[in-house]
Short mmCIF file of C-alpha atoms in Angstrom, two decimals:
data_model
loop_
_atom_site.label_atom_id
_atom_site.label_comp_id
_atom_site.label_asym_id
_atom_site.label_seq_id
_atom_site.Cartn_x
_atom_site.Cartn_y
_atom_site.Cartn_z
CA MET A 1 151.02 64.48 91.09
CA SER A 2 154.04 62.80 92.67
CA ALA A 3 153.91 59.63 94.74
CA PRO A 4 151.95 59.82 97.98
CA GLN A 5 154.06 59.92 101.06
CA TRP A 6 154.00 59.15 104.74
CA VAL A 7 155.96 61.42 107.04
CA HIS A 8 156.05 61.25 110.80
CA GLU A 9 157.61 63.16 113.65
CA ARG A 10 157.54 62.71 117.38
CA LEU A 11 156.63 65.81 119.39
CA VAL A 12 157.48 66.22 123.04
CA VAL A 13 155.42 68.75 124.97
CA ASP A 14 156.20 69.85 128.52
CA THR A 15 153.01 70.85 130.29
CA PRO A 16 152.66 73.07 133.39
CA GLY A 17 149.91 70.96 134.96
CA LYS A 18 146.18 71.28 134.21
CA GLY A 19 145.43 73.44 131.21
CA PHE A 20 145.98 74.00 127.50
CA THR A 21 149.18 74.18 125.44
CA ASN A 22 148.74 75.49 121.90
CA ILE A 23 150.58 73.12 119.55
CA THR A 24 149.17 74.42 116.25
CA GLU A 25 152.40 76.03 115.10
CA ARG A 26 154.48 72.97 115.90
CA VAL A 27 152.22 70.75 113.79
CA ALA A 28 152.09 73.37 111.02
CA ALA A 29 155.90 73.34 110.93
CA VAL A 30 155.89 69.56 110.39
CA VAL A 31 153.52 70.10 107.46
CA ARG A 32 155.76 72.79 105.95
CA ARG A 33 158.87 70.64 106.29
CA SER A 34 157.11 67.71 104.59
CA GLY A 35 156.42 69.59 101.37
CA LEU A 36 153.00 67.91 101.14
CA ARG A 37 150.40 70.01 99.33
CA ILE A 38 147.28 67.93 99.87
CA GLY A 39 146.57 65.29 102.48
CA GLN A 40 146.02 65.10 106.20
CA ALA A 41 147.79 65.49 109.53
CA LEU A 42 146.98 62.91 112.20
CA VAL A 43 148.06 64.04 115.67
CA PHE A 44 148.00 61.34 118.35
CA VAL A 45 148.72 61.67 122.08
CA ARG A 46 150.33 58.59 123.65
CA HIS A 47 148.75 59.03 127.10
CA THR A 48 145.39 58.47 128.77
CA SER A 49 145.46 61.41 131.18
CA ALA A 50 146.05 64.16 128.60
CA SER A 51 144.09 64.73 125.41
CA LEU A 52 143.70 66.88 122.32
CA LEU A 53 141.13 69.50 121.50
CA ILE A 54 140.57 71.94 118.66
CA GLN A 55 139.17 75.10 120.20
CA GLU A 56 138.96 78.86 119.89
CA ASN A 57 142.33 80.56 119.70
CA ALA A 58 141.16 84.13 120.28
CA ASP A 59 139.81 84.84 123.79
CA PRO A 60 141.78 82.98 126.50
CA ALA A 61 138.67 83.15 128.71
CA VAL A 62 137.21 80.35 126.56
CA LEU A 63 139.99 78.02 127.69
CA ARG A 64 139.64 79.08 131.33
CA ASP A 65 135.90 78.38 131.14
CA LEU A 66 136.48 74.95 129.60
CA GLU A 67 138.95 74.09 132.35
CA ARG A 68 136.53 75.03 135.15
CA TRP A 69 133.54 73.41 133.43
CA ILE A 70 135.18 70.03 132.83
CA GLU A 71 136.08 69.90 136.54
CA SER A 72 132.33 69.88 137.20
CA LEU A 73 131.80 66.90 134.85
CA ALA A 74 134.63 64.82 136.33
CA PRO A 75 135.12 66.12 139.90
CA GLU A 76 137.99 65.12 142.16
CA GLN A 77 135.49 64.84 145.03
CA ARG A 78 133.71 61.87 143.46
CA ALA A 79 134.32 58.50 145.19
CA TRP A 80 136.65 57.01 142.58
CA GLU A 81 137.84 53.43 143.15
CA HIS A 82 141.16 54.07 141.36
CA ASP A 83 142.74 56.67 143.65
CA ASP A 84 146.26 55.44 144.44
CA GLU A 85 147.87 57.82 141.93
CA GLY A 86 146.29 60.88 143.55
CA PRO A 87 142.85 62.55 143.50
CA ASP A 88 143.51 64.14 140.09
CA ASP A 89 144.34 60.88 138.30
CA MET A 90 140.96 59.27 137.74
CA PRO A 91 139.33 62.61 136.79
CA ALA A 92 142.16 62.94 134.25
CA HIS A 93 141.17 59.63 132.64
CA ALA A 94 137.52 60.72 132.58
CA ARG A 95 138.40 64.09 131.01
CA SER A 96 140.44 62.28 128.35
CA ALA A 97 137.46 59.99 127.65
CA LEU A 98 135.29 63.05 126.97
CA THR A 99 137.75 64.72 124.64
CA ARG A 100 140.12 63.20 122.06
CA THR A 101 143.18 61.01 121.85
CA SER A 102 143.75 62.04 118.23
CA GLU A 103 142.73 64.81 115.86
CA THR A 104 142.97 64.64 112.08
CA ILE A 105 143.21 67.90 110.13
CA PRO A 106 143.05 68.19 106.33
CA ILE A 107 146.03 69.67 104.47
CA VAL A 108 145.01 71.90 101.56
CA ASP A 109 147.44 74.02 99.50
CA GLY A 110 150.28 72.91 101.73
CA ARG A 111 148.67 74.17 104.94
CA LEU A 112 146.50 72.88 107.77
CA ALA A 113 142.93 73.68 106.69
CA LEU A 114 141.91 75.02 110.11
CA GLY A 115 139.26 77.69 110.41
CA THR A 116 140.35 81.21 111.33
CA TRP A 117 139.48 80.80 115.00
CA GLN A 118 140.66 77.22 115.44
CA GLY A 119 143.77 76.20 117.35
CA LEU A 120 144.99 72.71 118.25
CA TYR A 121 145.64 72.23 121.95
CA LEU A 122 147.17 69.57 124.12
CA TRP A 123 145.00 69.48 127.22
CA GLU A 124 146.88 68.39 130.32
CA HIS A 125 144.55 66.82 132.89
CA ARG A 126 147.02 66.01 135.69
CA ALA A 127 147.71 68.58 138.40
CA SER A 128 151.50 68.45 138.14
CA ARG A 129 153.96 69.06 135.30
CA HIS A 130 154.23 66.30 132.74
CA ARG A 131 156.30 65.53 129.68
CA ARG A 132 153.88 64.34 126.98
CA GLU A 133 154.72 62.50 123.79
CA LEU A 134 152.75 62.89 120.58
CA VAL A 135 153.04 61.37 117.12
CA VAL A 136 152.35 63.55 114.08
CA MET A 137 151.69 61.34 111.06
CA LEU A 138 151.23 63.09 107.74
CA SER A 139 150.02 61.51 104.55
CA GLY A 140 149.40 63.12 101.19
CA SER A 141 150.95 64.21 97.94
CA ALA A 142 153.54 66.83 97.09
CA MET B 1 145.05 48.87 91.72
CA SER B 2 145.51 52.36 90.30
CA ALA B 3 147.46 55.15 91.99
CA PRO B 4 146.09 56.35 95.32
CA GLN B 5 144.42 59.69 95.19
CA TRP B 6 143.52 62.66 97.32
CA VAL B 7 140.27 64.46 96.55
CA HIS B 8 138.77 67.30 98.51
CA GLU B 9 135.65 69.41 98.41
CA ARG B 10 134.41 72.25 100.54
CA LEU B 11 130.87 71.90 101.87
CA VAL B 12 128.81 74.85 103.03
CA VAL B 13 125.93 74.04 105.37
CA ASP B 14 123.31 76.58 106.43
CA THR B 15 121.99 75.69 109.87
CA PRO B 16 118.68 76.79 111.44
CA GLY B 17 120.18 77.34 114.91
CA LYS B 18 120.62 74.65 117.56
CA GLY B 19 120.10 71.14 116.24
CA PHE B 20 121.15 68.53 113.72
CA THR B 21 121.55 68.70 109.94
CA ASN B 22 121.99 65.34 108.20
CA ILE B 23 124.93 65.64 105.80
CA THR B 24 125.37 61.93 105.02
CA GLU B 25 124.10 62.18 101.47
CA ARG B 26 126.25 65.20 100.64
CA VAL B 27 129.39 63.38 101.77
CA ALA B 28 128.28 60.18 99.97
CA ALA B 29 127.93 62.21 96.78
CA VAL B 30 131.54 63.42 97.08
CA VAL B 31 132.60 59.78 97.42
CA ARG B 32 130.63 58.76 94.31
CA ARG B 33 132.07 61.61 92.25
CA SER B 34 135.61 60.66 93.28
CA GLY B 35 135.42 57.16 91.84
CA LEU B 36 137.39 55.84 94.83
CA ARG B 37 136.57 52.21 95.69
CA ILE B 38 138.55 51.78 98.91
CA GLY B 39 139.84 54.40 101.33
CA GLN B 40 138.42 56.88 103.78
CA ALA B 41 136.43 60.09 104.02
CA LEU B 42 137.65 62.67 106.52
CA VAL B 43 135.01 65.30 107.30
CA PHE B 44 136.24 68.35 109.20
CA VAL B 45 134.25 71.31 110.53
CA ARG B 46 136.13 74.62 110.51
CA HIS B 47 134.40 76.06 113.60
CA THR B 48 134.53 75.69 117.38
CA SER B 49 130.83 76.22 118.13
CA ALA B 50 129.45 73.52 115.82
CA SER B 51 130.54 69.90 115.66
CA LEU B 52 130.04 66.54 114.00
CA LEU B 53 128.32 63.43 115.28
CA ILE B 54 127.45 60.05 113.84
CA GLN B 55 124.10 59.06 115.32
CA GLU B 56 120.93 57.13 114.73
CA ASN B 57 119.13 58.12 111.54
CA ALA B 58 115.80 56.39 112.25
CA ASP B 59 113.78 57.89 115.11
CA PRO B 60 114.04 61.71 115.23
CA ALA B 61 113.25 61.52 118.97
CA VAL B 62 116.85 60.36 119.49
CA LEU B 63 118.14 63.69 118.15
CA ARG B 64 115.64 65.68 120.22
CA ASP B 65 116.73 63.80 123.34
CA LEU B 66 120.42 64.45 122.58
CA GLU B 67 119.72 68.15 122.12
CA ARG B 68 117.91 68.46 125.47
CA TRP B 69 120.42 66.28 127.30
CA ILE B 70 123.52 68.16 126.17
CA GLU B 71 121.93 71.40 127.39
CA SER B 72 122.05 69.86 130.86
CA LEU B 73 125.79 69.11 130.54
CA ALA B 74 126.68 72.62 129.33
CA PRO B 75 123.92 74.90 130.61
CA GLU B 76 123.53 78.53 129.59
CA GLN B 77 122.77 79.36 133.24
CA ARG B 78 126.30 78.53 134.36
CA ALA B 79 128.47 81.53 135.31
CA TRP B 80 130.71 81.54 132.23
CA GLU B 81 133.51 84.11 132.11
CA HIS B 82 133.39 84.35 128.30
CA ASP B 83 129.88 85.77 127.77
CA ASP B 84 130.26 88.78 125.48
CA GLU B 85 129.04 86.83 122.41
CA GLY B 86 125.78 85.84 124.11
CA PRO B 87 124.70 83.24 126.68
CA ASP B 88 124.71 80.45 124.06
CA ASP B 89 128.31 81.00 122.94
CA MET B 90 130.35 79.42 125.71
CA PRO B 91 127.97 76.44 126.02
CA ALA B 92 128.48 76.00 122.25
CA HIS B 93 132.26 75.70 122.76
CA ALA B 94 131.69 73.19 125.58
CA ARG B 95 129.29 71.11 123.47
CA SER B 96 131.85 71.08 120.66
CA ALA B 97 134.51 69.91 123.12
CA LEU B 98 132.31 66.94 124.08
CA THR B 99 131.57 65.89 120.52
CA ARG B 100 133.82 65.97 117.43
CA THR B 101 135.54 68.40 115.12
CA SER B 102 136.14 65.65 112.57
CA GLU B 103 134.81 62.22 111.70
CA THR B 104 136.58 59.68 109.52
CA ILE B 105 134.52 57.02 107.76
CA PRO B 106 135.95 54.06 105.83
CA ILE B 107 135.12 53.71 102.12
CA VAL B 108 134.51 50.10 101.06
CA ASP B 109 133.25 49.04 97.61
CA GLY B 110 132.96 52.68 96.61
CA ARG B 111 130.60 53.58 99.45
CA LEU B 112 130.75 54.99 102.97
CA ALA B 113 130.90 51.92 105.24
CA LEU B 114 128.31 53.28 107.69
CA GLY B 115 126.08 50.92 109.64
CA THR B 116 122.43 50.70 108.64
CA TRP B 117 121.28 53.05 111.39
CA GLN B 118 124.15 55.53 111.21
CA GLY B 119 123.88 59.03 109.81
CA LEU B 120 126.47 61.83 109.82
CA TYR B 121 125.20 65.06 111.33
CA LEU B 122 126.45 68.59 111.64
CA TRP B 123 125.42 69.69 115.12
CA GLU B 124 124.85 73.43 115.38
CA HIS B 125 125.38 74.68 118.93
CA ARG B 126 124.60 78.39 118.49
CA ALA B 127 121.03 79.63 118.95
CA SER B 128 120.86 81.56 115.69
CA ARG B 129 121.32 80.60 112.04
CA HIS B 130 124.87 80.06 110.89
CA ARG B 131 126.65 79.31 107.66
CA ARG B 132 129.16 76.54 108.42
CA GLU B 133 132.11 75.47 106.33
CA LEU B 134 133.37 71.91 106.19
CA VAL B 135 136.22 70.20 104.34
CA VAL B 136 135.67 66.70 102.95
CA MET B 137 139.04 65.08 102.24
CA LEU B 138 138.99 61.69 100.59
CA SER B 139 141.93 59.38 100.14
CA GLY B 140 142.04 55.94 98.63
CA SER B 141 142.31 53.96 95.44
CA ALA B 142 140.05 53.63 92.42
CA MET C 1 159.32 52.77 99.41
CA SER C 2 156.81 50.46 97.73
CA ALA C 3 153.36 51.55 96.59
CA PRO C 4 151.00 52.71 99.31
CA GLN C 5 148.24 50.30 100.10
CA TRP C 6 144.77 50.11 101.52
CA VAL C 7 143.87 47.03 103.53
CA HIS C 8 140.63 46.43 105.36
CA GLU C 9 139.15 43.78 107.57
CA ARG C 10 135.80 43.43 109.27
CA LEU C 11 135.92 42.61 112.98
CA VAL C 12 133.00 41.08 114.84
CA VAL C 13 133.01 41.54 118.61
CA ASP C 14 130.58 39.82 120.95
CA THR C 15 129.99 41.95 124.02
CA PRO C 16 128.68 40.82 127.43
CA GLY C 17 126.51 43.91 127.95
CA LYS C 18 127.72 47.23 129.42
CA GLY C 19 131.48 47.47 129.71
CA PHE C 20 134.80 47.34 127.91
CA THR C 21 136.26 44.74 125.54
CA ASN C 22 139.97 45.15 124.80
CA ILE C 23 140.44 44.88 121.02
CA THR C 24 144.05 46.12 120.83
CA GLU C 25 145.52 42.74 119.97
CA ARG C 26 142.95 42.05 117.25
CA VAL C 27 143.75 45.34 115.52
CA ALA C 28 147.50 44.80 116.01
CA ALA C 29 147.13 41.42 114.28
CA VAL C 30 145.53 43.10 111.24
CA VAL C 31 148.52 45.47 111.11
CA ARG C 32 151.00 42.57 111.26
CA ARG C 33 149.20 40.65 108.52
CA SER C 34 149.21 43.74 106.28
CA GLY C 35 152.99 44.06 106.22
CA LEU C 36 152.64 47.86 106.39
CA ARG C 37 155.58 49.58 108.09
CA ILE C 38 154.33 53.17 108.25
CA GLY C 39 150.80 54.50 108.04
CA GLN C 40 147.66 54.46 110.13
CA ALA C 41 144.91 52.19 111.39
CA LEU C 42 141.38 53.58 111.30
CA VAL C 43 138.98 51.59 113.49
CA PHE C 44 135.29 52.34 112.98
CA VAL C 45 132.29 50.97 114.88
CA ARG C 46 129.13 50.58 112.78
CA HIS C 47 126.68 51.26 115.63
CA THR C 48 125.35 54.22 117.60
CA SER C 49 124.94 52.53 120.98
CA ALA C 50 128.50 51.24 121.33
CA SER C 51 131.69 53.26 120.91
CA LEU C 52 135.48 53.20 120.99
CA LEU C 53 137.88 54.52 123.59
CA ILE C 54 141.62 54.44 124.09
CA GLN C 55 142.23 54.11 127.82
CA GLU C 56 144.54 52.76 130.47
CA ASN C 57 145.27 49.05 130.11
CA ALA C 58 146.85 48.49 133.54
CA ASP C 59 144.48 48.84 136.49
CA PRO C 60 140.99 47.44 135.72
CA ALA C 61 139.59 49.79 138.39
CA VAL C 62 140.01 52.62 135.85
CA LEU C 63 137.48 50.95 133.55
CA ARG C 64 135.08 50.23 136.41
CA ASP C 65 135.28 53.89 137.45
CA LEU C 66 134.62 55.07 133.88
CA GLU C 67 131.59 52.80 133.63
CA ARG C 68 130.05 54.11 136.88
CA TRP C 69 130.91 57.72 136.09
CA ILE C 70 129.39 57.79 132.61
CA GLU C 71 126.14 56.44 134.09
CA SER C 72 125.99 59.67 136.06
CA LEU C 73 126.38 61.78 132.90
CA ALA C 74 123.68 59.90 130.95
CA PRO C 75 121.38 58.37 133.56
CA GLU C 76 118.63 55.88 132.75
CA GLN C 77 116.38 57.75 135.20
CA ARG C 78 116.24 60.83 132.99
CA ALA C 79 112.92 61.44 131.20
CA TRP C 80 114.02 60.42 127.72
CA GLU C 81 111.46 60.79 124.91
CA HIS C 82 112.94 57.84 122.94
CA ASP C 83 112.28 54.96 125.35
CA ASP C 84 110.59 52.22 123.32
CA GLU C 85 113.79 50.17 123.02
CA GLY C 86 114.27 50.04 126.80
CA PRO C 87 115.59 52.39 129.49
CA ASP C 88 119.23 51.68 128.54
CA ASP C 89 118.84 52.61 124.86
CA MET C 90 118.81 56.39 124.88
CA PRO C 91 121.60 56.59 127.52
CA ALA C 92 123.57 54.33 125.15
CA HIS C 93 123.23 56.88 122.34
CA ALA C 94 124.27 59.67 124.70
CA ARG C 95 127.31 57.72 125.92
CA SER C 96 128.30 57.10 122.31
CA ALA C 97 127.98 60.82 121.58
CA LEU C 98 130.42 61.58 124.41
CA THR C 99 133.03 59.05 123.29
CA ARG C 100 134.08 57.99 119.77
CA THR C 101 132.73 56.23 116.73
CA SER C 102 136.24 55.87 115.30
CA GLU C 103 139.81 55.98 116.49
CA THR C 104 142.86 56.44 114.26
CA ILE C 105 146.22 55.16 115.47
CA PRO C 106 149.56 55.80 113.73
CA ILE C 107 151.58 52.81 112.50
CA VAL C 108 155.34 53.24 113.02
CA ASP C 109 157.93 50.51 112.40
CA GLY C 110 155.16 48.08 111.53
CA ARG C 111 153.36 48.47 114.86
CA LEU C 112 150.55 50.50 116.37
CA ALA C 113 152.26 53.52 117.96
CA LEU C 114 150.26 53.32 121.18
CA GLY C 115 151.74 54.51 124.46
CA THR C 116 152.81 51.90 127.00
CA TRP C 117 149.61 52.26 129.04
CA GLN C 118 147.16 52.65 126.16
CA GLY C 119 144.68 50.00 125.07
CA LEU C 120 141.90 50.25 122.49
CA TYR C 121 138.49 49.27 123.83
CA LEU C 122 135.07 48.68 122.38
CA TRP C 123 132.68 50.17 124.92
CA GLU C 124 129.29 48.46 124.94
CA HIS C 125 126.57 50.79 126.18
CA ARG C 126 123.52 48.47 126.00
CA ALA C 127 122.60 46.33 129.02
CA SER C 128 122.33 43.06 127.12
CA ARG C 129 124.74 41.07 124.96
CA HIS C 130 125.34 42.41 121.48
CA ARG C 131 127.25 41.38 118.39
CA ARG C 132 129.10 44.46 117.16
CA GLU C 133 130.65 45.00 113.76
CA LEU C 134 133.76 47.10 113.19
CA VAL C 135 135.79 48.04 110.13
CA VAL C 136 139.57 48.22 110.40
CA MET C 137 140.95 50.22 107.49
CA LEU C 138 144.72 50.42 107.18
CA SER C 139 146.66 52.68 104.87
CA GLY C 140 150.38 53.09 104.53
CA SER C 141 153.51 51.77 102.91
CA ALA C 142 155.38 48.49 103.22
#
């Protein structure tokens, strides 16, 4: 086994407003380029109004349901004190609090060890388009 | 300090339907077998309708309360668009979104550095029995 | 690149009851002392009624809103079965379940790779003062 390594890349993701962007293939490509065979991929989003989620990659209705459902948990209509960045801003922070700022996925046999139906998504919580920055930090052995 | 190492094992957990299965001891056993003294244990569930949670391991009423409470956050009665896999399927995805696909626990002095009252649970969100697959990926030094 | 390293420190945080304590600078100081240039910081809270969250560090109204909002998701008024440790105890477990027991932050160029507006908070969910214990586990290369 060769020396363990740390490899990182910055990902920029342009989002269309509220909803999910599948970033699985972009992270998988970082893993392939690294040559690591065993280890882990840490994916970290550098924002507090967008988050990460591993969810079903088959039926897009699952993602539509999640989007509508989370609106009910963190509604724009609530009397939020922090409202000077628009009615969607504070719900975006709340939605991020409920989901994840980072996800860590094992690397086995040189590949992300995701289940068959799992995809990694950036979940945009603001209403308008945003450019989001992520860090992918791999560690492992070649 | 000897060379850092990566060690992984696949865990299969048979669940009885909705509820918690304590997997702390199974993960602790992987740590003991590895011989690692310092590092971390990443536990990853390869499904989107079951999740992980670190919760109190003392009073089982805590787990019963969590089970009833999360039903109120993601109710079966809601008008979900994705309903062809049964009324419990989409709530299971929502419950997974609220909890965790992976947990990472430090290893100190050769043991999981959990607090006294912490246990690691696989939380099954589907109504029927399922066979769930997890990856335990350890890294650290002996 | 020198040999990868594992470095850990125990943090003790005294909380004033429900609310957020910013621990970013304490974790950043552990990173500086370690001399690691690339890697990751795993922060783990050894309790099930307090949790971690990465959130906005600018407007304190965001944190006040989050505190009021999460009360609505896990209300004390609910008929919880586990109530012998006080009406705030079971909601504290539920709030922990919705947020995070650990956070992992990449280390790039010797610093936590947080976004400009991100801070790491310990979120106390019990009504009274508590002393909370955390493990900071760093791994990486100098």
